[in-house]
Tab-separated table of N, CA, C and O in Angstrom:
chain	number	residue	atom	x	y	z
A	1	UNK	N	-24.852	6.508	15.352
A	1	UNK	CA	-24.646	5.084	15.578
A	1	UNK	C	-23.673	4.919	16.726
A	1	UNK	O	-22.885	5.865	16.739
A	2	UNK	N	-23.426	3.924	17.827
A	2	UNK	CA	-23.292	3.845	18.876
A	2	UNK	C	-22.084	2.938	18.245
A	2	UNK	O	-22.301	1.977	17.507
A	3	UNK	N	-20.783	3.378	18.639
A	3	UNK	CA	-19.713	2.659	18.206
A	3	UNK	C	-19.325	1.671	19.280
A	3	UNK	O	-18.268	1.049	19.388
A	4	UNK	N	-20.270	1.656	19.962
A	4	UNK	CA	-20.198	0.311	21.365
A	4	UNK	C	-20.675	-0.806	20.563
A	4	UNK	O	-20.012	-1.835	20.691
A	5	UNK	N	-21.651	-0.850	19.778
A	5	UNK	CA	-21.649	-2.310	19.373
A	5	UNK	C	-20.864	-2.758	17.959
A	5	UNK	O	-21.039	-3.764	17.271
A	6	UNK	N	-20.188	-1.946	17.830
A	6	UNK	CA	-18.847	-2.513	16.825
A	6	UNK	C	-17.666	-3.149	17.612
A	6	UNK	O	-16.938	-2.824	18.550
A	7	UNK	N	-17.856	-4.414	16.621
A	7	UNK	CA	-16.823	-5.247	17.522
A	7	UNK	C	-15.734	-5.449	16.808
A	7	UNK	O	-15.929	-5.821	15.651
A	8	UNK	N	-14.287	-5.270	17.271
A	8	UNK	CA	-13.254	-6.046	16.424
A	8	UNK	C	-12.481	-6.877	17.290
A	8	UNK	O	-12.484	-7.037	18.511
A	9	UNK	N	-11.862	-7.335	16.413
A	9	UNK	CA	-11.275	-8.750	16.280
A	9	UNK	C	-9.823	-8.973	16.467
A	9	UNK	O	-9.264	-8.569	15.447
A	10	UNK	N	-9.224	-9.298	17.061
A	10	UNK	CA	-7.543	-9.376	17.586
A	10	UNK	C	-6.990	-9.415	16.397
A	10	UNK	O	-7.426	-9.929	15.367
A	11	UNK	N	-5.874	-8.772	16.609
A	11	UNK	CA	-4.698	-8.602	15.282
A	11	UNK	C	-4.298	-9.782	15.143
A	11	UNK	O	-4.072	-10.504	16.114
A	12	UNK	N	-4.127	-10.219	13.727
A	12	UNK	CA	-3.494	-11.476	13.471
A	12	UNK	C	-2.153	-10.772	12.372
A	12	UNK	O	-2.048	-9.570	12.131
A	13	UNK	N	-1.184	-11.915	11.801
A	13	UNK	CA	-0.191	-11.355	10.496
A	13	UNK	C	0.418	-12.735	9.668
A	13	UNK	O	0.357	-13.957	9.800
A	14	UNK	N	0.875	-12.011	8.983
A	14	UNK	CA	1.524	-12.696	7.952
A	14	UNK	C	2.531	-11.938	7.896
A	14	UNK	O	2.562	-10.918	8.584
A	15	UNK	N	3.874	-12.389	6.810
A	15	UNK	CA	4.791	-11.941	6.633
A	15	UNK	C	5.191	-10.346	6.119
A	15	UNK	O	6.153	-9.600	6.300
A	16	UNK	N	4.199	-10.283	5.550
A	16	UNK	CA	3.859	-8.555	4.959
A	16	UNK	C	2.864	-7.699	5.564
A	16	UNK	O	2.877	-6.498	5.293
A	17	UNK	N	1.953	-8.208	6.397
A	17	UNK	CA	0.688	-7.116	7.157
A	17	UNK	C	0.527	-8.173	8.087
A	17	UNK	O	0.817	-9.369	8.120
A	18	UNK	N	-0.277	-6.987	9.166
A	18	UNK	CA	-0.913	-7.392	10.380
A	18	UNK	C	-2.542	-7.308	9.571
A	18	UNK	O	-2.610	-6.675	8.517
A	19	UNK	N	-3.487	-7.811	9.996
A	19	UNK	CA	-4.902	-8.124	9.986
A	19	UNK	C	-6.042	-7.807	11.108
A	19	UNK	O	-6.034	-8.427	12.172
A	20	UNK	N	-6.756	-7.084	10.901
A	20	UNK	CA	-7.885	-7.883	11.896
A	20	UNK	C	-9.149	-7.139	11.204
A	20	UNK	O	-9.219	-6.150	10.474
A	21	UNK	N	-10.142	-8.045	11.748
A	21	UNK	CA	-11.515	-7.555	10.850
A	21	UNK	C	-12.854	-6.964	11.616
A	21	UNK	O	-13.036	-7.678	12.602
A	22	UNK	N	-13.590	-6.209	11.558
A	22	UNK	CA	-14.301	-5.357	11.852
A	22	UNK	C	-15.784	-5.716	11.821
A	22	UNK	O	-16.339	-5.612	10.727
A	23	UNK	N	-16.497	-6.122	12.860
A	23	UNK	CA	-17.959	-6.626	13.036
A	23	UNK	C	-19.109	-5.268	13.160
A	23	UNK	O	-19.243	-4.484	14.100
A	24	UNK	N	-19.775	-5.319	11.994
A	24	UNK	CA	-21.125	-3.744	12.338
A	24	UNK	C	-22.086	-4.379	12.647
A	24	UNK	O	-22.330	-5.536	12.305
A	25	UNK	N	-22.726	-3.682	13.323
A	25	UNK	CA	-24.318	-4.020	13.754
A	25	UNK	C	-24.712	-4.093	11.865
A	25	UNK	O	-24.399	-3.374	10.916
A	26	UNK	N	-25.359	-5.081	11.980
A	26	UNK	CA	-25.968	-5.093	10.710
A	26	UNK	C	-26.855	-4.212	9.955
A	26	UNK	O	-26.735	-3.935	8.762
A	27	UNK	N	-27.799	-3.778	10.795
A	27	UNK	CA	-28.527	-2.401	10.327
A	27	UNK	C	-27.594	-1.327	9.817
A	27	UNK	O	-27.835	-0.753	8.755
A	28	UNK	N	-26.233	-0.961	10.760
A	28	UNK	CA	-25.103	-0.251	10.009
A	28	UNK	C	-24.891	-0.294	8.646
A	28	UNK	O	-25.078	0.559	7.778
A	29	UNK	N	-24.348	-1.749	8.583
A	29	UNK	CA	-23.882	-2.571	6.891
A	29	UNK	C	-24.952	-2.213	6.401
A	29	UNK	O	-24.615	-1.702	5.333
A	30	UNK	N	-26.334	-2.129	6.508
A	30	UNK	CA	-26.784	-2.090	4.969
A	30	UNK	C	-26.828	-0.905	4.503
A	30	UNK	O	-27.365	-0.810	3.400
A	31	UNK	N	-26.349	0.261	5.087
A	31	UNK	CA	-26.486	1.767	4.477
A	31	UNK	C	-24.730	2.007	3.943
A	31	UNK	O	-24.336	3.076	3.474
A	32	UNK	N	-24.089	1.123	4.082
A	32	UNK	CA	-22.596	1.447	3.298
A	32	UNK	C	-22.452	0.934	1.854
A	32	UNK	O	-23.298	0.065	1.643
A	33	UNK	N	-21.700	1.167	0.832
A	33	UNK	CA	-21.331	1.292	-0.375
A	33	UNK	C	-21.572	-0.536	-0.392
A	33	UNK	O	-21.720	-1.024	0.729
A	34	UNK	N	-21.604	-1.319	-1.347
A	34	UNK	CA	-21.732	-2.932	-1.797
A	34	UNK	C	-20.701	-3.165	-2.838
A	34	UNK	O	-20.344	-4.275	-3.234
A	35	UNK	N	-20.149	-1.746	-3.341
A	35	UNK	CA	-18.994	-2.457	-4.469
A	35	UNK	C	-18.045	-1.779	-4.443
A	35	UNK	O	-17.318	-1.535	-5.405
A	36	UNK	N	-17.931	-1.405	-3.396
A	36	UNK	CA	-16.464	-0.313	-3.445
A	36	UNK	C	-15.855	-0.247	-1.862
A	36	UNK	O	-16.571	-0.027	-0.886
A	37	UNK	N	-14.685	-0.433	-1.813
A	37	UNK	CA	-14.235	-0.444	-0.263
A	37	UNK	C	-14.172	1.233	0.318
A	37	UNK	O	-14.198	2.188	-0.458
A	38	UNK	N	-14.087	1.367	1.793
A	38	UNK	CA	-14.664	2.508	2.466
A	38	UNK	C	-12.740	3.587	2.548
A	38	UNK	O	-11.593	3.407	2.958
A	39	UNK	N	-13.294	4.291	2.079
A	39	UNK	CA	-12.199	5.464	2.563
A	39	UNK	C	-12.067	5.269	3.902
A	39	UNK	O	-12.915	4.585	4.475
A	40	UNK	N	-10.654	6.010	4.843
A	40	UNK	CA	-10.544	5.894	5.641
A	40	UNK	C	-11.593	6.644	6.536
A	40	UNK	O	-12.120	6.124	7.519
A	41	UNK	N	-11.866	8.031	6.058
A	41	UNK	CA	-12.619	9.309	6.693
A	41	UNK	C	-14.259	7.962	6.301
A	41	UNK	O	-15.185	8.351	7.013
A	42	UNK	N	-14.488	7.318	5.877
A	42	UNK	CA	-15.906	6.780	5.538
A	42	UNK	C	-15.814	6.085	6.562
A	42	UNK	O	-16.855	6.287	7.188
A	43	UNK	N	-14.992	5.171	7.273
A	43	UNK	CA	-15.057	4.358	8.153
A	43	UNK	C	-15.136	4.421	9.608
A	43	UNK	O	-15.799	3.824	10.456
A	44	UNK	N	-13.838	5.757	9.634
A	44	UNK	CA	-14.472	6.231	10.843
A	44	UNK	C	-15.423	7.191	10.771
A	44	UNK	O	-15.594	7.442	11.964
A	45	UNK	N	-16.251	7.988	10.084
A	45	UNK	CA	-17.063	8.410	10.219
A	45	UNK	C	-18.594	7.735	10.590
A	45	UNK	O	-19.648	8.283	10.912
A	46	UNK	N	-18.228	6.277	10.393
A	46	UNK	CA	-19.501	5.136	11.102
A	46	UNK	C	-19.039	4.770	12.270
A	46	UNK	O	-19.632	3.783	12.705
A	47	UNK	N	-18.179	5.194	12.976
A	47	UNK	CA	-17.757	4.938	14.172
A	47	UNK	C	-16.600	3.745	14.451
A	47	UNK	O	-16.275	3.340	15.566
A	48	UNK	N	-16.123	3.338	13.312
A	48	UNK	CA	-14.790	2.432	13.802
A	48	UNK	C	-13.810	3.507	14.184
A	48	UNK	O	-13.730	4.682	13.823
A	49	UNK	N	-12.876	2.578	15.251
A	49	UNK	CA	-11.775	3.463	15.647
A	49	UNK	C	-10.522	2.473	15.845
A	49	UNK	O	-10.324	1.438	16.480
A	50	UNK	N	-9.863	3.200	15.093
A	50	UNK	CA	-8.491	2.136	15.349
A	50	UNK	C	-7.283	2.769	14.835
A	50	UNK	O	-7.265	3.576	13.905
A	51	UNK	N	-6.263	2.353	15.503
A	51	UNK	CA	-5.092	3.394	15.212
A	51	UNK	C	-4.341	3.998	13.457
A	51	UNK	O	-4.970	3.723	12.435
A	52	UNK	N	-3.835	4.297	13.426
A	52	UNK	CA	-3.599	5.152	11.967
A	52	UNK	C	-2.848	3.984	11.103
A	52	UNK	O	-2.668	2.934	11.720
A	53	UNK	N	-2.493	4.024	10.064
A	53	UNK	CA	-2.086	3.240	9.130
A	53	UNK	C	-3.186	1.843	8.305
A	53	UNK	O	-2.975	1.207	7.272
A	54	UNK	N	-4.168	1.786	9.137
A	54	UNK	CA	-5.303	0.697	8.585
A	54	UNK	C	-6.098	1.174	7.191
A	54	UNK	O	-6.462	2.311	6.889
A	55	UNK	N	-6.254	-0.135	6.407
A	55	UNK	CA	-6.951	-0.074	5.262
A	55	UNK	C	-8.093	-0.975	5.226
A	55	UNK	O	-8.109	-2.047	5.831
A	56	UNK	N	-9.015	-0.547	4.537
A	56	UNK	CA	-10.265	-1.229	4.220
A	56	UNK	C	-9.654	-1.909	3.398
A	56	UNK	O	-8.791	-1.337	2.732
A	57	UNK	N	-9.915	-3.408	3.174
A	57	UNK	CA	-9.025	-4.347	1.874
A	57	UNK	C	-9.746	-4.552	0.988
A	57	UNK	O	-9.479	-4.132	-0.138
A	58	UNK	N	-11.088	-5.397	1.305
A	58	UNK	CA	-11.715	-5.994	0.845
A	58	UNK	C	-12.925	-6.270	1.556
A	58	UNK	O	-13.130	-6.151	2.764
A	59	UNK	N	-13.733	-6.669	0.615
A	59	UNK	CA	-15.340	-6.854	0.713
A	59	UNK	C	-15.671	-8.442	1.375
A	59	UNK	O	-15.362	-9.374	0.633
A	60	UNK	N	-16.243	-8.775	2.645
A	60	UNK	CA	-16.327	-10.215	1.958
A	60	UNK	C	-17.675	-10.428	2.070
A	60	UNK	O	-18.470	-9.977	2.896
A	61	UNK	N	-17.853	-11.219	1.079
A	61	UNK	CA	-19.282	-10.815	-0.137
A	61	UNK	C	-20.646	-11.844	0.881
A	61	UNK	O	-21.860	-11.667	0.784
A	62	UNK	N	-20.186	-12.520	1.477
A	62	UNK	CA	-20.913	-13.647	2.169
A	62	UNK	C	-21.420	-12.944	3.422
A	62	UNK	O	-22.588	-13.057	3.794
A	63	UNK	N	-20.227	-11.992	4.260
A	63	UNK	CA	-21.036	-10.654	5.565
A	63	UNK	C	-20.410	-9.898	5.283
A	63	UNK	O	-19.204	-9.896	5.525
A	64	UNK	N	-21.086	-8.913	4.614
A	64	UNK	CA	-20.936	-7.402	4.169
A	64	UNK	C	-20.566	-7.006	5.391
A	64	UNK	O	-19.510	-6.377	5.467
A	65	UNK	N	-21.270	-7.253	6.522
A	65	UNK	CA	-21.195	-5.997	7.275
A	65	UNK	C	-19.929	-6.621	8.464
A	65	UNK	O	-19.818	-6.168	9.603
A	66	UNK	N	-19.166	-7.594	7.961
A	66	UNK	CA	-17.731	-7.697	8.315
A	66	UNK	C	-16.616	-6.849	7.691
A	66	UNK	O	-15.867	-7.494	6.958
A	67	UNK	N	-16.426	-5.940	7.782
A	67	UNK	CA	-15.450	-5.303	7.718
A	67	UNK	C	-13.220	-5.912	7.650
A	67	UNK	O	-12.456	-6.278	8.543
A	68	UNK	N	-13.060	-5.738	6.383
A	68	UNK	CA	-11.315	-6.250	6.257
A	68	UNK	C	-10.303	-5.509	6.710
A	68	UNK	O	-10.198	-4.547	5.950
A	69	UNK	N	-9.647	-5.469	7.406
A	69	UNK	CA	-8.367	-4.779	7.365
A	69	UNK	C	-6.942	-4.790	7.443
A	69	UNK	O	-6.551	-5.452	8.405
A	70	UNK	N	-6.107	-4.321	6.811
A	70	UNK	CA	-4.623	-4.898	7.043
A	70	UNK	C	-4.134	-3.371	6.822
A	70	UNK	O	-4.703	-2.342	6.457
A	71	UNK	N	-2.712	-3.726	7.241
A	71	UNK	CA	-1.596	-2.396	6.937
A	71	UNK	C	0.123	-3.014	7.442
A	71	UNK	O	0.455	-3.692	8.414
A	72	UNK	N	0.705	-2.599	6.638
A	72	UNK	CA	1.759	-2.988	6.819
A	72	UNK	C	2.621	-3.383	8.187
A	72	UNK	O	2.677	-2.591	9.127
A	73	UNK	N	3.391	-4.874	8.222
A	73	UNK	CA	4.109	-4.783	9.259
A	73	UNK	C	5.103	-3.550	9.785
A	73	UNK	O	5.984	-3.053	9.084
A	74	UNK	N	4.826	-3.192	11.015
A	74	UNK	CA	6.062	-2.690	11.316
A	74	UNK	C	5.346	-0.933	10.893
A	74	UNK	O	6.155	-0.073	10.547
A	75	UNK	N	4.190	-0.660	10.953
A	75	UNK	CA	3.358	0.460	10.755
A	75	UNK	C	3.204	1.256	11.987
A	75	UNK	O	2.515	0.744	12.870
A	76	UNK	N	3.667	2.291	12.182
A	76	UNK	CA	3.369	3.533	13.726
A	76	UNK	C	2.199	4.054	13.832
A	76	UNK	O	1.849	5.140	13.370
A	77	UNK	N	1.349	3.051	14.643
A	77	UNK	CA	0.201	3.307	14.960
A	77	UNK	C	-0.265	4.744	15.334
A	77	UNK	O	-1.414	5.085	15.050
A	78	UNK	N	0.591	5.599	15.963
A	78	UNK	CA	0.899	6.813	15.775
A	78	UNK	C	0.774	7.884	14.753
A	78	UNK	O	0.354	9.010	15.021
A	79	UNK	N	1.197	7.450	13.432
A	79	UNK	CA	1.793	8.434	12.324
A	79	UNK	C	1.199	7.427	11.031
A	79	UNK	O	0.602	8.002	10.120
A	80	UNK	N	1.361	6.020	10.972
A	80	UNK	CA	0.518	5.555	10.085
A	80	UNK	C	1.680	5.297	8.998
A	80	UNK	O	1.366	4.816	7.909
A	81	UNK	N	2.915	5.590	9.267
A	81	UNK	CA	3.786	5.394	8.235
A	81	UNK	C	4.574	3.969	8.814
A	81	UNK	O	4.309	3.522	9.930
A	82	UNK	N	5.477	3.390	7.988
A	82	UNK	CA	6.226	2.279	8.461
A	82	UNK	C	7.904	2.865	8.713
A	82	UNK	O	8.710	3.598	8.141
A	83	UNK	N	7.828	2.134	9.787
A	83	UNK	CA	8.594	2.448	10.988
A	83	UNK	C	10.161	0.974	10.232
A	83	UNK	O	9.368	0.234	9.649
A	84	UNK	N	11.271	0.446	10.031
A	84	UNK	CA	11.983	-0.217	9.739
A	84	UNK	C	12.432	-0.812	10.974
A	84	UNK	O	12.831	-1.975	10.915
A	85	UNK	N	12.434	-0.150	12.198
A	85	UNK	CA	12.817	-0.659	13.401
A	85	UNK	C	11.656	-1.739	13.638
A	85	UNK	O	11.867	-2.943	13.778
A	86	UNK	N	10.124	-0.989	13.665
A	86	UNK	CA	9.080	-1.583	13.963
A	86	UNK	C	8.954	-3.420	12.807
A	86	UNK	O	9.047	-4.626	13.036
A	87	UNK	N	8.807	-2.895	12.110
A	87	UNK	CA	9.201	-3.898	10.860
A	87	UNK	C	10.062	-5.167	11.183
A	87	UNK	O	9.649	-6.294	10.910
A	88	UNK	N	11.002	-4.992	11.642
A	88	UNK	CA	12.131	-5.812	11.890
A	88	UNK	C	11.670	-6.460	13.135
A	88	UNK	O	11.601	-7.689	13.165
A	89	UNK	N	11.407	-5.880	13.978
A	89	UNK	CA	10.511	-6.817	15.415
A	89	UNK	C	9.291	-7.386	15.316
A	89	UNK	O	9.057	-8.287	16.122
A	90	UNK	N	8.465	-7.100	14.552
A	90	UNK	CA	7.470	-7.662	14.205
A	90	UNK	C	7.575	-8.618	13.677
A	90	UNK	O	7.091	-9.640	14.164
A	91	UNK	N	8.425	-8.629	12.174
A	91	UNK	CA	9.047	-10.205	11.263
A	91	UNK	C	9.240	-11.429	12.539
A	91	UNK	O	8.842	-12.590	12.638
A	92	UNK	N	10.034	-10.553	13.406
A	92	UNK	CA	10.704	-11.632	13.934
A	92	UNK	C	9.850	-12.021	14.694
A	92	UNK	O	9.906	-13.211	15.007
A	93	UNK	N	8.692	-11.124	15.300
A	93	UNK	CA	7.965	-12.260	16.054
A	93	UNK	C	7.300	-12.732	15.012
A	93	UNK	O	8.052	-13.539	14.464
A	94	UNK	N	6.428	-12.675	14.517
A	94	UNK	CA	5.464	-13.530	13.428
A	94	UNK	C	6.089	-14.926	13.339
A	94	UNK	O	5.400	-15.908	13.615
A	95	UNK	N	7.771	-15.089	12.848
A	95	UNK	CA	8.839	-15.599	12.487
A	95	UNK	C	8.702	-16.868	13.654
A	95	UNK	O	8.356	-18.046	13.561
A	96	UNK	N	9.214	-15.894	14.942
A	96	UNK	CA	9.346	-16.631	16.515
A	96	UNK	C	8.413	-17.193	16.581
A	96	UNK	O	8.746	-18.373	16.477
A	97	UNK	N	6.635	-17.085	16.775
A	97	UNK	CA	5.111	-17.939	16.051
A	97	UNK	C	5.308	-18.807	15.667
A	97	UNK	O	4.998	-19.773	16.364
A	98	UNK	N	5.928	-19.062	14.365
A	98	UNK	CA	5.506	-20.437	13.533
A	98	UNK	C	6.882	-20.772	13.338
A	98	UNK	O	7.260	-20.782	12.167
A	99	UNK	N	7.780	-21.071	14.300
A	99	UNK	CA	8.922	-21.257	14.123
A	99	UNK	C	9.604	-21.074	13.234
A	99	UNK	O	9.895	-22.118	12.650
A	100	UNK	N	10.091	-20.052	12.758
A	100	UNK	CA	10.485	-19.686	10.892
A	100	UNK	C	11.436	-19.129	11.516
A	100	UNK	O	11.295	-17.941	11.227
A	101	UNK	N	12.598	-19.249	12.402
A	101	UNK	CA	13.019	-17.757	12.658
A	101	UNK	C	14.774	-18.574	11.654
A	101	UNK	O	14.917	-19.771	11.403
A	102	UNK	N	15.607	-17.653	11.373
A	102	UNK	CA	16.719	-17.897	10.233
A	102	UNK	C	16.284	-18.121	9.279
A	102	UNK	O	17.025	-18.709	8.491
A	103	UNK	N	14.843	-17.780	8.812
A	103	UNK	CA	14.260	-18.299	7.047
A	103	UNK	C	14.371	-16.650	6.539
A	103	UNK	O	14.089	-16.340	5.382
């Protein structure tokens, strides 16, 4: 499968994870699991690629073959673990965003 026509989607966040979600050619989606979210080695083994620390979240039941993902703010795309420096700059922008910053 040609990981050129997998499309994703700009990082978004919230106060606890960054987000973004994962578009398959549809013919892809229908040969993956329907009730169980994808291991990491399952996901990229269909050709997504994206830096370390990402999780499959959730299903959404309406386009299967949209793909969920989140992982913690402040996560070393690198190593996949959370970083406290990283963490702390991230809050604050999310924070700096929606004007929240001293909350």
């Amino acid at each position: 499968m040609s990981s050129s026509r997998i499309e994703y989607s700009e990082k978004y966040a919230d106060e606890e994870n960054e987000y973004r979600h994962v578009i398959l050619p549809k013919d892809l989606a229908k040969t993956l699991p329907k009730t169980r979210l994808l291991t990491e080695n399952e996901w990229r083994s269909i050709g997504v690629q994206q830096s370390r620390g990402w999780e499959h979240y959730a299903i959404h039941r309406p386009e299967p073959h949209i793909l969920l993902f989140r992982r913690p703010l402040g996560t070393d795309p690198q190593t996949g673990a959370v970083n406290p420096e990283l963490k702390r700059q991230a809050l604050e922008e999310y924070k700096g965003q929606f004007g929240l910053r001293g909350n």
